[in-house]
Short mmCIF file of C-alpha atoms in Angstrom, two decimals:
data_model
loop_
_atom_site.label_atom_id
_atom_site.label_comp_id
_atom_site.label_asym_id
_atom_site.label_seq_id
_atom_site.Cartn_x
_atom_site.Cartn_y
_atom_site.Cartn_z
CA GLU P 283 -9.05 28.98 -11.85
CA GLY P 284 -10.63 25.80 -11.03
CA GLY P 285 -12.38 26.80 -8.23
CA GLY P 286 -15.34 24.97 -8.89
CA GLY P 287 -13.74 21.39 -7.45
CA PRO P 288 -13.50 19.51 -4.41
CA ALA P 289 -11.19 20.07 -1.90
CA ALA P 290 -8.74 17.56 -1.24
CA PRO P 291 -10.20 15.03 0.78
CA PRO P 292 -8.62 14.42 4.43
CA ALA P 293 -4.64 14.27 5.21
CA ALA P 294 -5.88 11.30 7.19
CA THR P 295 -7.30 9.49 3.85
CA MET P 296 -3.97 10.17 1.97
CA GLU P 297 -2.05 8.85 4.45
CA ALA P 298 -4.09 5.65 4.01
CA ASP P 299 -3.89 4.64 1.01
CA VAL P 300 -0.58 6.40 -0.12
CA GLY P 301 1.68 6.37 2.65
CA GLY P 302 2.17 9.89 3.40
CA SER P 303 2.43 11.22 6.45
CA ALA P 304 4.00 14.92 7.16
CA ALA P 305 5.86 14.44 3.60
CA ALA P 306 3.59 14.63 2.21
CA THR P 307 2.64 17.76 0.36
CA VAL P 308 -1.07 19.45 0.30
CA SER P 309 -2.49 22.02 -1.45
CA LYS P 310 -6.59 22.79 -2.47
CA LEU P 311 -6.53 20.99 -5.55
CA ILE P 312 -3.07 18.48 -5.70
CA THR P 313 -2.09 16.09 -3.11
CA HIS P 314 1.98 15.40 -3.84
CA THR P 315 4.33 12.21 -1.69
CA PRO P 316 7.01 11.91 -1.98
CA ALA P 317 8.82 7.88 -3.61
CA ALA P 318 10.08 7.77 -0.25
CA GLU P 319 6.78 7.65 1.76
CA VAL P 320 4.47 5.96 -0.67
CA SER P 321 3.46 2.40 0.78
CA ALA P 322 3.99 -1.16 -0.91
CA ALA P 323 -0.32 -1.31 -1.55
CA PHE P 324 -0.65 1.70 -3.30
CA LYS P 325 2.45 0.86 -5.41
CA GLU P 326 0.84 -2.82 -5.76
CA ALA P 327 -2.61 -1.82 -6.78
CA ALA P 328 -0.97 1.41 -8.85
CA SER P 329 1.13 -0.81 -11.04
CA ALA P 330 -2.34 -2.59 -12.60
CA TRP P 331 -3.34 1.00 -13.69
CA PRO P 332 -2.82 2.04 -17.51
CA LEU P 333 0.27 3.50 -18.28
CA TRP P 334 0.73 7.14 -19.84
CA ASP P 335 4.52 8.57 -21.23
CA SER P 336 4.97 12.00 -21.48
CA LYS P 337 6.75 10.82 -25.69
CA THR P 338 2.97 10.42 -27.16
CA HIS P 339 1.07 13.80 -25.37
CA PRO P 340 1.02 16.79 -27.52
CA GLN P 341 3.37 19.41 -26.51
CA LYS P 342 4.18 23.50 -27.50
CA PRO P 343 7.08 23.70 -29.29
CA LYS P 344 6.51 19.98 -30.47
CA ASN P 345 8.93 17.90 -27.84
CA SER P 346 9.60 20.41 -25.73
CA GLY P 347 8.47 18.46 -22.63
CA LYS P 348 5.72 21.49 -21.92
CA PHE P 349 2.13 21.41 -22.66
CA ARG P 350 -1.25 22.93 -19.91
CA PHE P 351 -3.57 20.10 -18.57
CA ASP P 352 -6.68 20.96 -17.19
CA TYR P 353 -8.21 17.91 -14.44
CA ASN P 354 -11.59 18.72 -14.98
CA GLY P 355 -13.47 15.36 -16.90
CA SER P 356 -16.59 13.27 -14.83
CA TYR P 357 -14.05 12.55 -11.74
CA ASP P 358 -13.78 13.29 -8.36
CA THR P 359 -9.33 12.97 -8.78
CA GLU P 360 -6.63 11.51 -10.67
CA ARG P 361 -4.70 9.39 -8.68
CA VAL P 362 -1.56 8.41 -10.17
CA LEU P 363 2.05 6.74 -9.50
CA ILE P 364 5.14 7.76 -11.44
CA THR P 365 7.56 5.26 -12.64
CA SER P 366 9.93 7.08 -13.82
CA GLY P 367 11.03 10.54 -15.10
CA SER P 368 10.90 14.07 -13.69
CA ALA P 369 8.42 17.35 -14.31
CA THR P 370 7.93 20.77 -12.18
CA LEU P 371 3.90 21.55 -12.13
CA PHE P 372 3.08 25.31 -12.33
CA PRO P 373 -0.48 25.77 -11.64
CA THR P 374 -1.77 28.22 -13.77
CA ASP P 375 -3.86 29.66 -10.39
CA GLY P 376 -0.26 31.35 -8.85
CA SER P 377 -0.17 28.74 -6.53
CA ALA P 378 3.84 27.19 -5.66
CA ALA P 379 5.05 24.69 -8.09
CA VAL P 380 5.63 20.98 -7.35
CA SER P 381 8.68 19.03 -9.01
CA ILE P 382 7.70 15.56 -9.35
CA CYS P 383 9.80 12.23 -10.19
CA GLY P 384 9.82 8.95 -10.70
CA GLY P 385 8.51 7.07 -7.85
CA ASP P 386 6.22 9.86 -6.18
CA ALA P 387 2.57 9.82 -5.74
CA VAL P 388 0.47 12.66 -7.06
CA PHE P 389 -3.44 13.31 -6.55
CA PHE P 390 -5.34 15.70 -9.10
CA HIS P 391 -8.57 16.91 -7.76
CA LYS P 392 -11.25 17.85 -10.00
CA GLY P 393 -10.68 21.69 -11.18
CA PHE P 394 -7.42 21.18 -10.92
CA CYS P 395 -5.04 23.40 -13.81
CA CYS P 396 -1.18 23.19 -14.55
CA ASP P 397 1.63 23.74 -16.74
CA TRP P 398 3.84 21.38 -16.95
CA VAL P 399 7.39 21.07 -18.02
CA VAL P 400 9.01 17.49 -18.33
CA HIS P 401 12.45 17.52 -17.72
CA GLU P 402 13.11 13.89 -18.63
CA PRO P 403 10.58 11.25 -20.41
CA MET P 404 7.32 11.58 -18.20
CA THR P 405 5.18 7.18 -17.15
CA LYS P 406 2.76 7.22 -14.84
CA HIS P 407 0.85 4.70 -13.61
CA PHE P 408 -2.77 6.00 -13.57
CA ALA P 409 -6.72 5.67 -12.19
CA TYR P 410 -9.55 8.10 -12.00
CA PHE P 411 -11.71 7.65 -8.94
CA VAL P 412 -15.32 9.46 -7.42
CA GLY P 413 -14.99 9.37 -3.95
CA GLU P 414 -12.50 6.21 -3.33
CA GLU P 415 -14.72 4.21 -5.73
CA GLU P 416 -12.32 3.54 -9.27
CA SER P 417 -14.29 4.68 -12.04
CA SER P 418 -14.25 4.29 -15.76
CA LEU P 419 -16.13 7.33 -16.18
CA ALA P 420 -13.13 9.77 -17.60
CA LEU P 421 -13.00 7.66 -20.72
CA ALA P 422 -16.29 7.57 -21.52
CA ASP P 423 -18.01 10.56 -23.11
CA ILE P 424 -15.66 12.10 -25.23
CA ALA P 425 -17.59 15.63 -26.88
CA CYS P 426 -15.76 16.84 -30.19
CA ASP P 427 -15.55 20.49 -28.97
CA GLU P 428 -15.77 22.01 -32.64
CA CYS P 429 -19.36 19.91 -33.75
CA GLY P 430 -20.04 18.28 -30.45
CA LYS P 431 -20.63 14.39 -31.94
CA ASP P 432 -19.08 11.78 -29.66
CA CYS P 433 -16.19 10.84 -30.62
CA THR P 434 -15.76 8.94 -28.03
CA ALA P 435 -14.11 5.12 -29.95
CA GLU P 436 -11.48 7.96 -32.09
CA SER P 437 -10.71 11.21 -30.85
CA TYR P 438 -7.55 13.64 -31.56
CA LEU P 439 -6.04 15.69 -28.94
CA SER P 440 -4.96 19.34 -29.63
CA GLY P 441 -4.04 20.97 -27.09
CA GLU P 442 -7.21 20.55 -24.77
CA LEU P 443 -9.14 20.35 -28.10
CA ASP P 444 -10.47 16.89 -28.27
CA LEU P 445 -11.54 16.72 -32.20
CA CYS P 446 -13.62 14.08 -33.86
CA PRO P 447 -11.61 12.80 -36.76
CA LYS P 448 -13.69 14.04 -39.35
CA CYS P 449 -12.97 17.76 -37.84
CA PHE P 450 -8.97 16.50 -37.20
CA LYS P 451 -9.00 16.23 -40.90
CA ALA P 452 -10.43 19.24 -41.92
CA ASN P 453 -7.99 20.75 -40.66
CA GLU P 454 -5.03 18.73 -39.99
CA GLN P 455 -1.87 21.26 -40.41
CA LYS P 456 -3.50 23.50 -37.98
CA HIS P 457 -3.58 20.60 -35.19
CA ALA P 458 -0.71 18.60 -37.02
CA GLY P 459 0.84 16.46 -33.71
CA ALA P 460 -2.19 16.28 -32.09
CA GLU P 461 -2.39 12.65 -30.32
CA LYS P 462 -4.89 10.13 -31.41
CA GLN P 463 -6.31 8.87 -28.93
CA ARG P 464 -9.25 5.51 -28.33
CA PHE P 465 -11.80 5.85 -25.84
CA GLY P 466 -9.76 8.36 -24.45
CA GLN P 467 -6.67 6.37 -24.28
CA PRO P 468 -3.21 7.12 -26.72
CA VAL P 469 -2.63 4.56 -30.14
CA PRO P 470 0.42 4.12 -30.04
CA GLU P 471 2.04 5.60 -33.49
CA PRO P 472 3.22 2.38 -35.72
CA LYS P 473 6.75 1.63 -36.44
CA PRO P 474 8.15 2.93 -39.94
CA LYS P 475 8.93 -0.70 -41.68
CA GLY P 476 12.71 -0.55 -43.91
CA LYS P 477 13.18 -0.41 -47.12
CA ARG P 478 13.76 -3.62 -48.66
CA PRO P 479 16.28 -4.11 -51.52
CA ALA P 480 15.24 -3.43 -55.66
CA SER P 481 14.97 -6.52 -56.59
CA GLY P 482 17.96 -8.08 -58.84
CA LYS P 483 20.01 -4.95 -57.55
CA ALA P 484 22.11 -6.66 -54.11
CA GLY P 485 23.93 -9.79 -53.74
CA GLY P 486 25.72 -9.56 -57.06
CA LYS P 487 25.19 -10.01 -60.49
CA LYS P 488 22.30 -11.83 -62.19
CA LYS P 489 22.71 -15.60 -63.29
CA LYS P 490 22.36 -15.71 -67.50
#
């Protein structure tokens, strides 16, 4: 699976960007550099990228830390700096599992697909690249997997399905736990407001 994607970039390119050397693990579609080998320059660049939180990502079963992700967007590589947490990635092509944790750098190349198992809630900075140029293309052109309509401005991610609001609401029970997104980014769920005490029922007796 994923054989149609480009191979990992040359090790020299990876070392220049991230700072990894012999400690970096490079396979066909994923490059992993442990925290101790990540350069200060890469950390500084990554600090300006959007932040992803595993708690907002749909999981099956719910809150299990388990989900599948297919890196097949309109980009060559998703570059990531893990800021907290830990996880094990199990490639669907049967290749060796990869363990990642806070401080690590990971390059996910197009065509990679894996099953995530998050052990400790994870956050990571991420950005998409076409060649060596950062790109916003991956956040555009989101189409509903059921009706085909563009839903870039607002969509729901249910497992590996992108759904427009209409298709999501048509079968909301089936897609319970789906992640709401705007322009490909998760929308934080509003915190429930505390109940106010009913008028006249707190603070002692009413005055006559």
